[in-house]
Every structure is written in C-alpha cells, then in structure tokens.
XYZ file of C-alpha atoms in Angstrom:
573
model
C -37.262 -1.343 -26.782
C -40.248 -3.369 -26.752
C -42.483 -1.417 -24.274
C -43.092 2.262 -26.509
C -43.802 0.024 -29.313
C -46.724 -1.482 -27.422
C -47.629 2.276 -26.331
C -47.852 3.041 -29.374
C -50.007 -0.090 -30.968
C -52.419 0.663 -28.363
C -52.908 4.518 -28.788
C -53.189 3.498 -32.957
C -55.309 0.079 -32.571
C -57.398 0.196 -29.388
C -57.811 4.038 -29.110
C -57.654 5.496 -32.441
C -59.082 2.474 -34.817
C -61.786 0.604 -32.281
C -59.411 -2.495 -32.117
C -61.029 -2.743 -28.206
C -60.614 -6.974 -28.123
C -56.718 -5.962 -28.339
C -56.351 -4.191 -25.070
C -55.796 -7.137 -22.747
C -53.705 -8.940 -24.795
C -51.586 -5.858 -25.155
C -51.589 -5.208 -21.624
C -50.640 -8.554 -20.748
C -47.211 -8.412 -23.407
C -46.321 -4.906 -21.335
C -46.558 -6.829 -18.107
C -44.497 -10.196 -19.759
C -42.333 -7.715 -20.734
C -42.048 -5.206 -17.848
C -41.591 -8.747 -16.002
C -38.608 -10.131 -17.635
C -36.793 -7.137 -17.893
C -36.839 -6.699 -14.433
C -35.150 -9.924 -13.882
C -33.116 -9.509 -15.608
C -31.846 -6.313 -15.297
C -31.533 -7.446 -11.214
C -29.377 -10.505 -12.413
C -26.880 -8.542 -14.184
C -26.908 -5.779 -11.511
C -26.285 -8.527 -8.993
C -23.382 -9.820 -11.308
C -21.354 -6.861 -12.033
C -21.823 -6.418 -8.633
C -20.265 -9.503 -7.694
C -17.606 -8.754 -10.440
C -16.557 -5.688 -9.076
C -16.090 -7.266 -5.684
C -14.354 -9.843 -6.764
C -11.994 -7.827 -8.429
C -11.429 -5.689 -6.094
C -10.546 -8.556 -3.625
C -7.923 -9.698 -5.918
C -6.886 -5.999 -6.618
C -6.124 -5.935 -2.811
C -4.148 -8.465 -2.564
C -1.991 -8.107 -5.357
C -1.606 -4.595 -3.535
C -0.847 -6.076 -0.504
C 1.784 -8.698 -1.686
C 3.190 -6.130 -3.572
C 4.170 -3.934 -0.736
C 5.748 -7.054 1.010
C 8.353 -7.289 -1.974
C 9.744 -3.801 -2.330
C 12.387 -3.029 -0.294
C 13.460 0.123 1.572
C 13.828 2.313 -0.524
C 10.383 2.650 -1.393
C 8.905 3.063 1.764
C 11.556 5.491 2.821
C 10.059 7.648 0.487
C 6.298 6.748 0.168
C 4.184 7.937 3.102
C 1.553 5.965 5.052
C -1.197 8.075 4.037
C -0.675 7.430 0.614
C -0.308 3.577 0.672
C -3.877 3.326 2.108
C -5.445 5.640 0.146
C -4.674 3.071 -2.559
C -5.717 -0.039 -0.534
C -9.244 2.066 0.654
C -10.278 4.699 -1.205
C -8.844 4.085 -4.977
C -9.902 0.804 -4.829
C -13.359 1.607 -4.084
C -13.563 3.912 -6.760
C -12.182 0.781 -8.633
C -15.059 -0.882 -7.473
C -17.699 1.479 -7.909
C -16.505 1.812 -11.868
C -16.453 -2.171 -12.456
C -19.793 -2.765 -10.317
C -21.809 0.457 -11.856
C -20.290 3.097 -13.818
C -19.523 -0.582 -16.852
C -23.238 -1.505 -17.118
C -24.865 2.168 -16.499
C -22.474 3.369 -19.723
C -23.118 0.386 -21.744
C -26.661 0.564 -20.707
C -26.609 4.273 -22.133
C -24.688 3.680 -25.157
C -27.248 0.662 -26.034
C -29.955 2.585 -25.447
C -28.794 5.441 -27.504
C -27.892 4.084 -30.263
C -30.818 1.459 -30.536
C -33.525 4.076 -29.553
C -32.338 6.255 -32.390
C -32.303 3.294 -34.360
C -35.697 2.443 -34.252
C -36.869 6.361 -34.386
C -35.634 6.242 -37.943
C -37.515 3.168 -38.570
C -40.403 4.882 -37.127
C -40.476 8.641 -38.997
C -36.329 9.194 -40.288
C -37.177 13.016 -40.269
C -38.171 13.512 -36.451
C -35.475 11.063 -35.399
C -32.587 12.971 -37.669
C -33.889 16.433 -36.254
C -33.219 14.623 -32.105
C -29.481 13.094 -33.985
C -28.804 17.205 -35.112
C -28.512 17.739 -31.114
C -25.386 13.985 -30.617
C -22.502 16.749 -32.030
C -23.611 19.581 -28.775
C -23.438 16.411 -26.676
C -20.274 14.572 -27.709
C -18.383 18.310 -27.605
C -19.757 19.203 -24.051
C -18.836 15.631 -22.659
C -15.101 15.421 -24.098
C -14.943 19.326 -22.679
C -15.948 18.153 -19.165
C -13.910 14.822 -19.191
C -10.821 16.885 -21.015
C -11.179 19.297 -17.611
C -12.604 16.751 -14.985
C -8.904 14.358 -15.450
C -6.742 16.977 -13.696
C -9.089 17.733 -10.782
C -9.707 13.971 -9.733
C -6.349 13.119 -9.932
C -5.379 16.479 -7.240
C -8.229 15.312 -5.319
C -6.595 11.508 -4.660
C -3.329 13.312 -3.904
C -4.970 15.674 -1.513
C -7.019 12.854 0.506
C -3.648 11.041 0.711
C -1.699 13.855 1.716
C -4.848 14.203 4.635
C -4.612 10.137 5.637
C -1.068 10.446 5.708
C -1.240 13.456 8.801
C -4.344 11.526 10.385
C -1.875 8.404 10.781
C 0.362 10.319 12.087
C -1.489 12.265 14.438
C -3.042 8.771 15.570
C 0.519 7.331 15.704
C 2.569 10.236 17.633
C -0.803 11.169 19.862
C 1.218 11.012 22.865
C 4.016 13.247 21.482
C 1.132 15.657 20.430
C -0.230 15.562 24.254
C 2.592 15.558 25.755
C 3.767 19.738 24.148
C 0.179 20.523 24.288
C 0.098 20.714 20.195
C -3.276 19.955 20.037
C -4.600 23.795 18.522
C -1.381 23.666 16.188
C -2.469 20.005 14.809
C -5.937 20.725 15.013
C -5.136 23.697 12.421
C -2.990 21.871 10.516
C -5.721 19.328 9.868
C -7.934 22.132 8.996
C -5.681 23.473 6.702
C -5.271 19.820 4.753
C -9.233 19.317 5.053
C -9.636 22.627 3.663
C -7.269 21.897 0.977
C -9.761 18.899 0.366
C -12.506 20.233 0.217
C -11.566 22.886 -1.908
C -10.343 20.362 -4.725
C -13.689 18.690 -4.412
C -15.617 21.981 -5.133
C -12.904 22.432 -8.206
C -14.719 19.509 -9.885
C -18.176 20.389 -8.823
C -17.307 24.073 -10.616
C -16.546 21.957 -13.147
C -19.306 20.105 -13.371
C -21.709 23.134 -12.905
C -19.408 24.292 -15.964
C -20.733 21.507 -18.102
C -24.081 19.669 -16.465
C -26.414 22.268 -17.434
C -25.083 22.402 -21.207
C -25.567 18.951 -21.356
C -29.889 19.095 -19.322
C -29.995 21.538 -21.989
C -29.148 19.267 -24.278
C -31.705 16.653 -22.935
C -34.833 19.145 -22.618
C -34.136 20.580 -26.615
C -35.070 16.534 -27.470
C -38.419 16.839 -25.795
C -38.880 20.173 -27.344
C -37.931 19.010 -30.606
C -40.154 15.979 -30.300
C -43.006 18.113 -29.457
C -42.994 20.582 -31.667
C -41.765 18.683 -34.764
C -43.266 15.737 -33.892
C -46.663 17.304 -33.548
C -46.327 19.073 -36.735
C -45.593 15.810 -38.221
C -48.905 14.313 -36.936
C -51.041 17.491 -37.491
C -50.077 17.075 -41.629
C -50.795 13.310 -41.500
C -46.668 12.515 -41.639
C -46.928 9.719 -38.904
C -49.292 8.253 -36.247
C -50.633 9.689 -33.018
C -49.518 5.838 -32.052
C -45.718 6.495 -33.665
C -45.720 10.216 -31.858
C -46.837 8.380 -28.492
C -43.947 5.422 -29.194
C -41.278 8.544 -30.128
C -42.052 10.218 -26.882
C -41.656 6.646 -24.829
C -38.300 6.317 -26.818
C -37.213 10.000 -25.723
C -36.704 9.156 -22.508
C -33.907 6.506 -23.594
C -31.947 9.044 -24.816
C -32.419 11.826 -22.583
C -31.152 9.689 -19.625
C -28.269 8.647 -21.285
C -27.658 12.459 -22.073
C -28.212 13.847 -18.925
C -26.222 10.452 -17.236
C -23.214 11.152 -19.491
C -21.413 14.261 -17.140
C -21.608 12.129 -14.226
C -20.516 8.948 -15.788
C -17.282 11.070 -17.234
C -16.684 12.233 -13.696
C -17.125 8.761 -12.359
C -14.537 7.285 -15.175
C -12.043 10.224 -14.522
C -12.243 9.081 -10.605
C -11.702 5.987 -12.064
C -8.297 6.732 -14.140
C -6.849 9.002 -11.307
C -7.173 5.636 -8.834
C -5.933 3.397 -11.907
C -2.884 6.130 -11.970
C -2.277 5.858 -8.278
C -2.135 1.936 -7.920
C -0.744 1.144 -11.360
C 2.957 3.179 -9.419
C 2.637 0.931 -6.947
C 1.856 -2.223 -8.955
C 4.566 -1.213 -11.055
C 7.089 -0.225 -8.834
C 10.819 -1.809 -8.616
C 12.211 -2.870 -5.698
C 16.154 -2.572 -6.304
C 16.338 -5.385 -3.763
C 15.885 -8.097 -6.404
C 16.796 -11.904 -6.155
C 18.924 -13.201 -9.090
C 16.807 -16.400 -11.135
C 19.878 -18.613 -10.323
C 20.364 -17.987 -6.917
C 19.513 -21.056 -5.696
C 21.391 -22.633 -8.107
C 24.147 -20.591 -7.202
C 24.477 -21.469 -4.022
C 24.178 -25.008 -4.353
C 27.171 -24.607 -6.213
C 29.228 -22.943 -3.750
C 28.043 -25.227 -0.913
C 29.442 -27.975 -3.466
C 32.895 -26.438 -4.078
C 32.916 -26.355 -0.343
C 32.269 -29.415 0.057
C 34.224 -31.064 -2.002
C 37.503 -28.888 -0.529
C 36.570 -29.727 2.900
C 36.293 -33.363 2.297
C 32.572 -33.414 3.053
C 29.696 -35.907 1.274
C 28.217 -34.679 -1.319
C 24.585 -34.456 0.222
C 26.254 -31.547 2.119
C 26.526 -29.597 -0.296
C 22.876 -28.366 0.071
C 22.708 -25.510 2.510
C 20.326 -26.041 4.546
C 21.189 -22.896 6.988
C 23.473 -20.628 7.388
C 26.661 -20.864 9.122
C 26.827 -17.346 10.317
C 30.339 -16.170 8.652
C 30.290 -12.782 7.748
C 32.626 -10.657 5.534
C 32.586 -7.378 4.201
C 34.998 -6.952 1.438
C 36.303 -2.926 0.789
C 32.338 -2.400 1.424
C 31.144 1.372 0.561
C 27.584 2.444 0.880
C 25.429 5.601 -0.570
C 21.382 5.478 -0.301
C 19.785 5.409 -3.802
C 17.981 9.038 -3.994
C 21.216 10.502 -2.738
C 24.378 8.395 -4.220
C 26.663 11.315 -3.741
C 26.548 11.032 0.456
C 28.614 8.379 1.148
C 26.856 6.678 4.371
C 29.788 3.818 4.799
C 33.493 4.157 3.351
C 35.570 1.147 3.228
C 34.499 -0.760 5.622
C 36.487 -4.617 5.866
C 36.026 -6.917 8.310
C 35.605 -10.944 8.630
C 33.341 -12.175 11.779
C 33.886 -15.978 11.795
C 30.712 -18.243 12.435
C 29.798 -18.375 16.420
C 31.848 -15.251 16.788
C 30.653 -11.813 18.787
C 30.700 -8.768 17.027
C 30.578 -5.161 18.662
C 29.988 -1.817 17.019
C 30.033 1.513 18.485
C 29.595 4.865 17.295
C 28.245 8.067 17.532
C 24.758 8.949 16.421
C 24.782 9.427 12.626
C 27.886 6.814 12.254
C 26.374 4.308 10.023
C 25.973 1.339 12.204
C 22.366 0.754 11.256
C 23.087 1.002 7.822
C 26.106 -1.237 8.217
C 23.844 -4.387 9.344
C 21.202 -3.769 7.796
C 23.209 -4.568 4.462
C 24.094 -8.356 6.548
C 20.155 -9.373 5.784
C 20.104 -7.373 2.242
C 17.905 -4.652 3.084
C 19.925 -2.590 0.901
C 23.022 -3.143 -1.117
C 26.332 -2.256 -1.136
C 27.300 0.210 -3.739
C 30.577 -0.249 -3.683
C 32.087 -3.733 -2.609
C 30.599 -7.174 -1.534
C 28.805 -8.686 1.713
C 29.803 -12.597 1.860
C 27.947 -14.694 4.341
C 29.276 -18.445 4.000
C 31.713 -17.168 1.515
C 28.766 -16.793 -1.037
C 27.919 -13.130 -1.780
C 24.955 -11.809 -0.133
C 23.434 -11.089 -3.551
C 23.484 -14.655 -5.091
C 21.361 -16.041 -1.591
C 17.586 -16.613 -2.255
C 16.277 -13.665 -0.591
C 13.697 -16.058 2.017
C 16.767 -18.135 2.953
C 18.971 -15.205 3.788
C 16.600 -13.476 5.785
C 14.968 -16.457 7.292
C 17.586 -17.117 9.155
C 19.378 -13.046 9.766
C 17.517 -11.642 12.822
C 17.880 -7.823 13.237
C 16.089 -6.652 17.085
C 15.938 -2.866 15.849
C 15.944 0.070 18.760
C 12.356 1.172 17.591
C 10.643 -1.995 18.676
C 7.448 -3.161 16.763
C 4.977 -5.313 18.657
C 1.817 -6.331 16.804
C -1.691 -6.067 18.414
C -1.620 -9.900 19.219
C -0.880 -11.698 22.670
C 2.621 -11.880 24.055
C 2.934 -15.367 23.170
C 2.045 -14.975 19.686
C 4.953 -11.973 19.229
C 7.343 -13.564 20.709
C 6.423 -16.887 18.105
C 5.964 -14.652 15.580
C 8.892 -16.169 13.486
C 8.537 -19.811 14.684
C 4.532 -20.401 14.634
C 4.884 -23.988 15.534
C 6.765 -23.229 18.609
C 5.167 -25.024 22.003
C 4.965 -23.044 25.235
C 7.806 -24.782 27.093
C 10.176 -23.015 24.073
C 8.712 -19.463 23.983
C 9.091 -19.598 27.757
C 12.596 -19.783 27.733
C 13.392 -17.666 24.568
C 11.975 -15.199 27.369
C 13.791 -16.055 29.949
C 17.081 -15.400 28.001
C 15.749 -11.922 26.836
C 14.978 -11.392 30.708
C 11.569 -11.172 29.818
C 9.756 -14.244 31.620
C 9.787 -12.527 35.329
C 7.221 -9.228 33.922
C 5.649 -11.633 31.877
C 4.676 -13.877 34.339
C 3.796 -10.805 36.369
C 0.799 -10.243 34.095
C -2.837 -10.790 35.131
C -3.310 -13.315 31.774
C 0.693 -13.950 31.378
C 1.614 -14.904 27.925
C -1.957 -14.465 26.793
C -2.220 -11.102 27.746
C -2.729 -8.846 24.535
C 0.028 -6.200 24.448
C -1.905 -2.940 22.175
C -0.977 -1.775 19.235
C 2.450 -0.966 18.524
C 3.019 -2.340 22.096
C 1.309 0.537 23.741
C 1.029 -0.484 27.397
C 4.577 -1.716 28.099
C 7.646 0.464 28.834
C 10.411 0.657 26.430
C 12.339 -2.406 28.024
C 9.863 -4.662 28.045
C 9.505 -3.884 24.409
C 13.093 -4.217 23.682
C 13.186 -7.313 25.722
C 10.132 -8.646 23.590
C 11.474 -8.297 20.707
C 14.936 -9.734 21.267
C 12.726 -13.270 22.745
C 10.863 -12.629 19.354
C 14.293 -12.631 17.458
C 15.742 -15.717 19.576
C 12.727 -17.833 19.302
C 13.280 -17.570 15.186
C 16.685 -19.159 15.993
C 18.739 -17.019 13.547
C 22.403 -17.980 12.216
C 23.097 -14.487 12.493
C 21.649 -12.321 15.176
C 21.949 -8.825 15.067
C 20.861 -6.397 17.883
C 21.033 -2.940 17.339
C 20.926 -0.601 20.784
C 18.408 -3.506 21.782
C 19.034 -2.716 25.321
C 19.315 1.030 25.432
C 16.047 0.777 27.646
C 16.738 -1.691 29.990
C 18.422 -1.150 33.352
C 22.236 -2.533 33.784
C 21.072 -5.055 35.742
C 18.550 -6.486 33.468
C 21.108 -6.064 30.955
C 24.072 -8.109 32.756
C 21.865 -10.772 33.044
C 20.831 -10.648 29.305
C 24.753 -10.754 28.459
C 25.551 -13.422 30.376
C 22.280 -15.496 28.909
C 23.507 -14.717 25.257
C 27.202 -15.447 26.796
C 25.784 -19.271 26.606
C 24.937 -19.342 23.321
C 28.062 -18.422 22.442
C 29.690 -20.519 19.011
C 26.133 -21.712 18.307
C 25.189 -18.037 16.159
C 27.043 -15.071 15.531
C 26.057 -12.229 17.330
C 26.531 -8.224 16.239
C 25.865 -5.895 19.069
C 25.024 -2.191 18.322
C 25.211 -0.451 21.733
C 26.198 3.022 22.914
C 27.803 0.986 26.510
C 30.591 -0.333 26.562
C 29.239 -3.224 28.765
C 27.448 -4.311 26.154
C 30.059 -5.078 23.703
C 33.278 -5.520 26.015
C 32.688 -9.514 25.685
C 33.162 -9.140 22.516
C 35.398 -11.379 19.966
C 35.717 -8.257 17.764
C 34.886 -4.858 18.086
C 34.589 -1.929 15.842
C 34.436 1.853 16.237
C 32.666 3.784 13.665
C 33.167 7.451 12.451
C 31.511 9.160 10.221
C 31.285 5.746 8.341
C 34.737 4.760 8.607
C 36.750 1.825 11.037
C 38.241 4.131 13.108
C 39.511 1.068 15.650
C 39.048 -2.589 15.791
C 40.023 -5.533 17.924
C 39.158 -6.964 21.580
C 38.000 -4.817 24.395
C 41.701 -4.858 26.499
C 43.725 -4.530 23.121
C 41.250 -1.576 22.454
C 41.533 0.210 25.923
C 45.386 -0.247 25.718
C 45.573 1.883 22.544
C 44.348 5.101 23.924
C 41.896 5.583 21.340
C 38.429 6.837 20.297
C 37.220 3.096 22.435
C 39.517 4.379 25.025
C 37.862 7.558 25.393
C 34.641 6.425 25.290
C 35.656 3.757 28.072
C 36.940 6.293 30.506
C 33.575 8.758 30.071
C 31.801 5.878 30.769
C 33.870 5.092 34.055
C 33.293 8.684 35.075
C 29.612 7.917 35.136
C 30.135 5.671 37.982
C 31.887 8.574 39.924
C 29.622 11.222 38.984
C 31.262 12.979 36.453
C 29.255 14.314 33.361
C 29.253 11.807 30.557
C 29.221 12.950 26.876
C 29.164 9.699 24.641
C 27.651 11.317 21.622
C-alpha cells in the first residue's frame, strides 16, 4: 500500500511544488520498501509452500493406511485407476490449493479491499465510481464457479476412468500381445483420452464463457480512472499526485479481478479432489473389530482354562490353536445379499487336523476360507476358531497367524529372500532355506545366477506359474501360521513336484491345521476330512476310502481322474 503513496508524494512535492531536496529521501523509502516486501513476500511463499507439502504428506498417508483397513468389499468394487488418481493427481490439486491458490486469494481479497480503502481516503467519488463495477464482478465469478463445480468434478472421474485402463493395459500386456489386441486397445485408449480431453475443453468453454466478462471488468477500472479521474484533476477535485497514487492503486484491484476466474477454477479443482478422497477417507469397512475383543478373548481363554485344569497365566492366548468350526454357516456378498454363495455349511476341523475341499469352478470354496481369516463375514451363522467366534478375535491376531497361499500368486518386486520372509522379517537364512525346501522351492532357487538374492519382477514376472505358487506357499510357511490354508496352490506344479510337497507338509502334520483347495484328488486324499462342494452346499464329507466307497460325486471325480492315467478324456469341471 505504501509504494503509490510515495508515487504520488513525489509527482505533488518534487515535481509539481519544487520540493527537489525530497527526491532521494523518497527514493530511498520506495527501495526500503520495495526491499522488505520482497522478503517477505518470498518467506511466506516459501511457507505455504512448505505447508502444502506437508500436508499433503500427511494427506497420503492417511490415504494409504486407510486403504490397508477396508476390507473386500471395497476393493471388489473400486477400481485401480481410481484409487491412484486420489493418491496422485487429487492430491496435487490438494497441494497446489494449500501452497498457492490460499495466499494468491487472500492476497487478492487484501488487496481489494484495502486498495479501495485507501481510494476513498484519497478522492471517495473516483473510488465509489471503480466500487459501481464489485456487483458485475461478484455476479460473473459465482456464474463461473456455479458452472465450473460440475465440469471439474467429470474431469477427475474421467482421468480415473483413463488410469484405471492404463493399469490394466500395463498389467494384462501379455494377454493384450498374446490376441494381437493392440489396434482394439490402442482405440479404446483413444476413445477414454478423447473423453478427457473433451471434459477439459468443457471447462475451458466455460471459462471463455466467463474470463472475458470479468478483463472487461478489469479494463472499465482503468477507463473509469482515466476519464473520471482526469476530470477530477482538470476542475481542481484532487491532485495530479492523488490521480498518479489512484492509478498505482488500480493495478491492485485489477489483478485481483482478472485473477478471480482462475482462482474459482483452481478452488472448484480443489472441491472435486476434496469430493473424491473425502469417499475414501470416509469409507466403512464392514470388516470391523469389536472394542472388547481382546477382552473377549481373554475371557474365553480363561473359561478354558479353568475347565481344563490349566494355570491361570494360560489363559492369555498367545496363538492360535488351529480348531476350526463352522456352525449352520450361510454366506451372500454384500452388494448382492439375495445370491446365496454358501448354504449351510457345518463342519468341525480339530487343531493339527487336514482338511480337503473340492469342487467345481463357481462352488464356493474360496469364499468358504476366506471367511476362516475374516475377510468377509458370515451372513448367516458363526465361524469359531478356538471355540471363540471369529468376530470377537482382534483382527491382527487372527490373521497373524491364518495363512491363505491364493491360486493367483502375488510376488512383490523385492528379492526372493525377502518374499519368502515377507511375514517373518527377522527370519535368518538357514530358516527361509528350508521353508523352501518344504514348498519344493530350494532346488530352482539355488539354480539362480544370484540365488535367494536374485530380484524376481514385478508381480513375479520372470518365473513360471509353479515357481510362483511354490513361492508363495515358502512365503506362507515361513509366517508359521496356526491355520494354513492353500487354495489350488499347486494347480501349476507338476505331480512330481507336488508328491514331494505332500509328503513335506505330511511332516508337519498335528503341529497346524491344514485346508487344501485342489481340483486332484492327490492332493487332498491324505486328508483327515474331506468335503465336496456344490453349488455351495456339502454334498459329501469324510476320509478319502470312506468317500470312494460311497459311489458319490468324490467317487466320480476319483474314477475321471484314474482315466487320465489310461488316456481317457477327463472332465473334472
């Protein structure tokens, strides 16, 4: 504010009344001036900026945690794409608001209102003929904010509707090679980049709508100031000095006129990001732990206790036993609770016992252990795992010790030692080496040019679908589970490989209970208890030669299974 006031002395004292002896020091308080307020205006700059980064580094990781405690559900039905548009892109815009768009719109507001402020001190009729033009300006910025909202908000969705095919196309590359799909992707990229694009030039329509309304707005002040102004100073109203100052003031409020579109565009970017994370910051996971849990099952380990005679320091659980027990056990997924995906299902697997589950494709058996380590819950029934429902465990102590080895192996972008310790961090060499031996892994590991310090690529890219699966189950073993659950985990390793892996597991026997999700019979005839699936039903349960003496669906499968061996066709699913 200070520096048009000095304009102005010096056009009234030095130039217009002789006052010559005044220059320098005059000079010299525009140079203090210009001085300090560029210091600090680059210490505040500097400031926000580190504000905004700091934000946004908590902002990330809030994200980040968050996405670690929903369950399923959510990511069943949230895509990839979407989720890191939030982490990238929205939280830049985050940034870009809190680090610039805060101090460039309270630097315009000030400005505004303190310019006009002193213009009225200066000559109140010039400065209320600039304040006739504020009700053109307030009108044209609501009208472009009122429009802008919509557009920036289909603009997020359309960039994460783009990341989400990218990933994809990044992620199934080889599929796309493989059916020579490239011109069909390539075209379907077009078509979301287009769709991009075309949202983006939405809100530049929109601003070209609004943006010249408002330069109009900002040029009618300088025309205003010139004409009136000069009037003003022509009939002896005011000072050539207090004309010169008015004209250094105009500039404070034209750029806070002509700033205002963009700044509404950049705070409507703004909101649509807030809109985008705030779902995810605010989303449920159904998968909650109860407040008591702990407390609950210190109780039960205390009842226990006390029936089976046991000291009382017992009573703290300190793992799990492995007993499993579904009780009249019925399962729907959330988004479609009229599909039943499981129907009845009751069973008890002692602790150390082997558990085998077959089924066709489609049968539920995924579903049906994946409710052991409370990745979902039961709608209809209980899961009891030390005779404590599944529900009252603390969530880190169930799963910390329920291992599921899925079919779709995961294998991070680290070395082969560090996925296989991925679970147990502190494990030595000497221990990962034999979790690998009993997944049959050690001989192609050792095979390797840097062994268990080669670096597998992402996603495991590099090794066959065995060595994956075989990866993974060392990765599950070295965790040393309670309750280890392998689903189809060797559906891509040869028989051979396989009988050795059974008879390995075989040894473990009574030390963790073991559910095996296989489509051979092999894997599952050593079995303590197995069950057949259909259609989410127990079809038939018991031992493998109780099972092949009934003559049922087990039966059936058994004999296909034989014909395999003599060359007839084989039709498992």
């Amino acid at each position: 504010m200070l520096m048009p006031i000095l304009a102005g002395m010096i056009v009234d004292q030095v130039i217009t009344q002789g006052h010559r002896d005044r220059l320098g020091r005059l000079c010299l308080a525009m140079i203090a001036v210009t001085f300090v307020r560029t210091i600090c205006r680059y210490t505040y700059q500097i400031m926000m900026e580190r504000f905004g980064q700091n934000s946004i580094y908590r902002l990330v990781s809030d994200e980040y945690e968050k996405l670690h405690d929903l369950d399923f559900t959510y990511f069943n039905h949230t895509r990839n794409g979407d989720i890191m548009s939030r982490l990238t892109s929205d939280t830049d815009a985050i940034r870009h608001f809190l680090s610039w768009v805060t101090y460039q719109g309270l630097d315009c507001i000030v400005l505004f209102i303190g310019s006009l402020a002193v213009m009225f001190t200066i000559e109140w009729r010039l400065a209320l003929a600039l304040a006739c033009v504020t009700p053109f300006l307030f009108y044209f910025t609501r009208e472009l904010s009122r429009h802008a909202h919509p557009l920036f908000y289909n603009i997020r969705n359309s960039l994460a509707r783009l990341n989400s095919m990218v990933e994809e196309n990044i992620e199934g590359n080889r599929v796309v090679k493989a059916f020579v799909r490239e011109p069909f992707e390539t075209e379907k990229f077009d078509g979301h980049n287009d769709d991009y694009m075309q949202r983006n030039m939405a809100s530049a329509y929109n601003s070209r709508r609004y943006m010249p309304w408002l330069d109009g707005c900002s040029y009618m002040l300088q025309l205003i100031t010139l004409i009136f102004g000069g009037w003003l100073v022509i009939n002896h109203y005011m000072s050539l000095g207090a004309l010169v100052s008015f004209n250094s003031f105009l500039w404070m409020i034209n750029e806070p006129v002509r700033q205002s579109g963009w700044l509404m565009n950049d705070v409507e970017r703004f909101n649509a990001s807030c809109v985008k994370i705030r779902r995810l910051l605010t989303a449920k996971s159904k998968i909650r732990e109860r407040p008591d849990a702990q407390e609950s099952v210190s109780q039960a380990a205390l009842v226990r206790a006390k029936v089976s005679g046991q000291e009382a320091q017992a009573a703290e659980p300190e793992k799990i036993r492995g007993e499993v027990r579904f009780d009249h056990v019925s399962f729907a997924f959330p988004d479609d609770p009229e599909t039943p995906v499981l129907k009845d299902i009751d069973f008890l697997a002692p602790a150390g016992t082997k558990v085998g589950i077959l089924g066709e494709t489609g049968s539920g058996k995924s579903t049906l252990v994946s409710l052991i380590a409370r990745f979902y819950d039961p709608s209809v029934g209980h899961v009891v795992i030390d005779g404590i429902d599944a529900r009252d465990w603390p969530l880190q102590t169930l799963r910390s010790q329920v291992n599921i080895v899925a079919q779709d192996t995961f294998l991070f972008s680290d070395t082969i030692e560090g996925n296989i310790a991925f679970g147990a961090p502190r494990a030595d060499n000497d221990y990962v080496r034999s979790m690998a031996s009993i997944a049959g892994a050690d001989s192609f590991i050792s095979g390797m040019p840097q062994g268990y310090g080669t670096v597998v690529g992402e996603r495991g890219v590099g090794l066959s679908g065995g060595q994956k699966q075989r990866l993974s189950l060392a990765r599950a073993l070295a965790d040393n589970p309670s309750i280890l659950i392998m689903d189809d985990t060797t559906s891509a390793v040869d028989m051979e490989t396989e009988a050795q892996i059974q008879e390995h597991l075989q040894q473990m026997a009574g030390s963790r209970t073991i559910f095996t999700i296989a489509h051979r019979i092999s894997s599952v005839k050593d079995s303590d208890l197995i069950l057949v699936l259909d259609h989410g039903r127990i079809v038939e349960r018991g031992n493998h030669e109780n099972l092949v003496k009934a003559h049922g669906r087990y039966w059936q499968i058994y004999r296909k299974q034989l014909g395999l061996q003599s060359g007839q066709s084989v039709g498992f699913e």
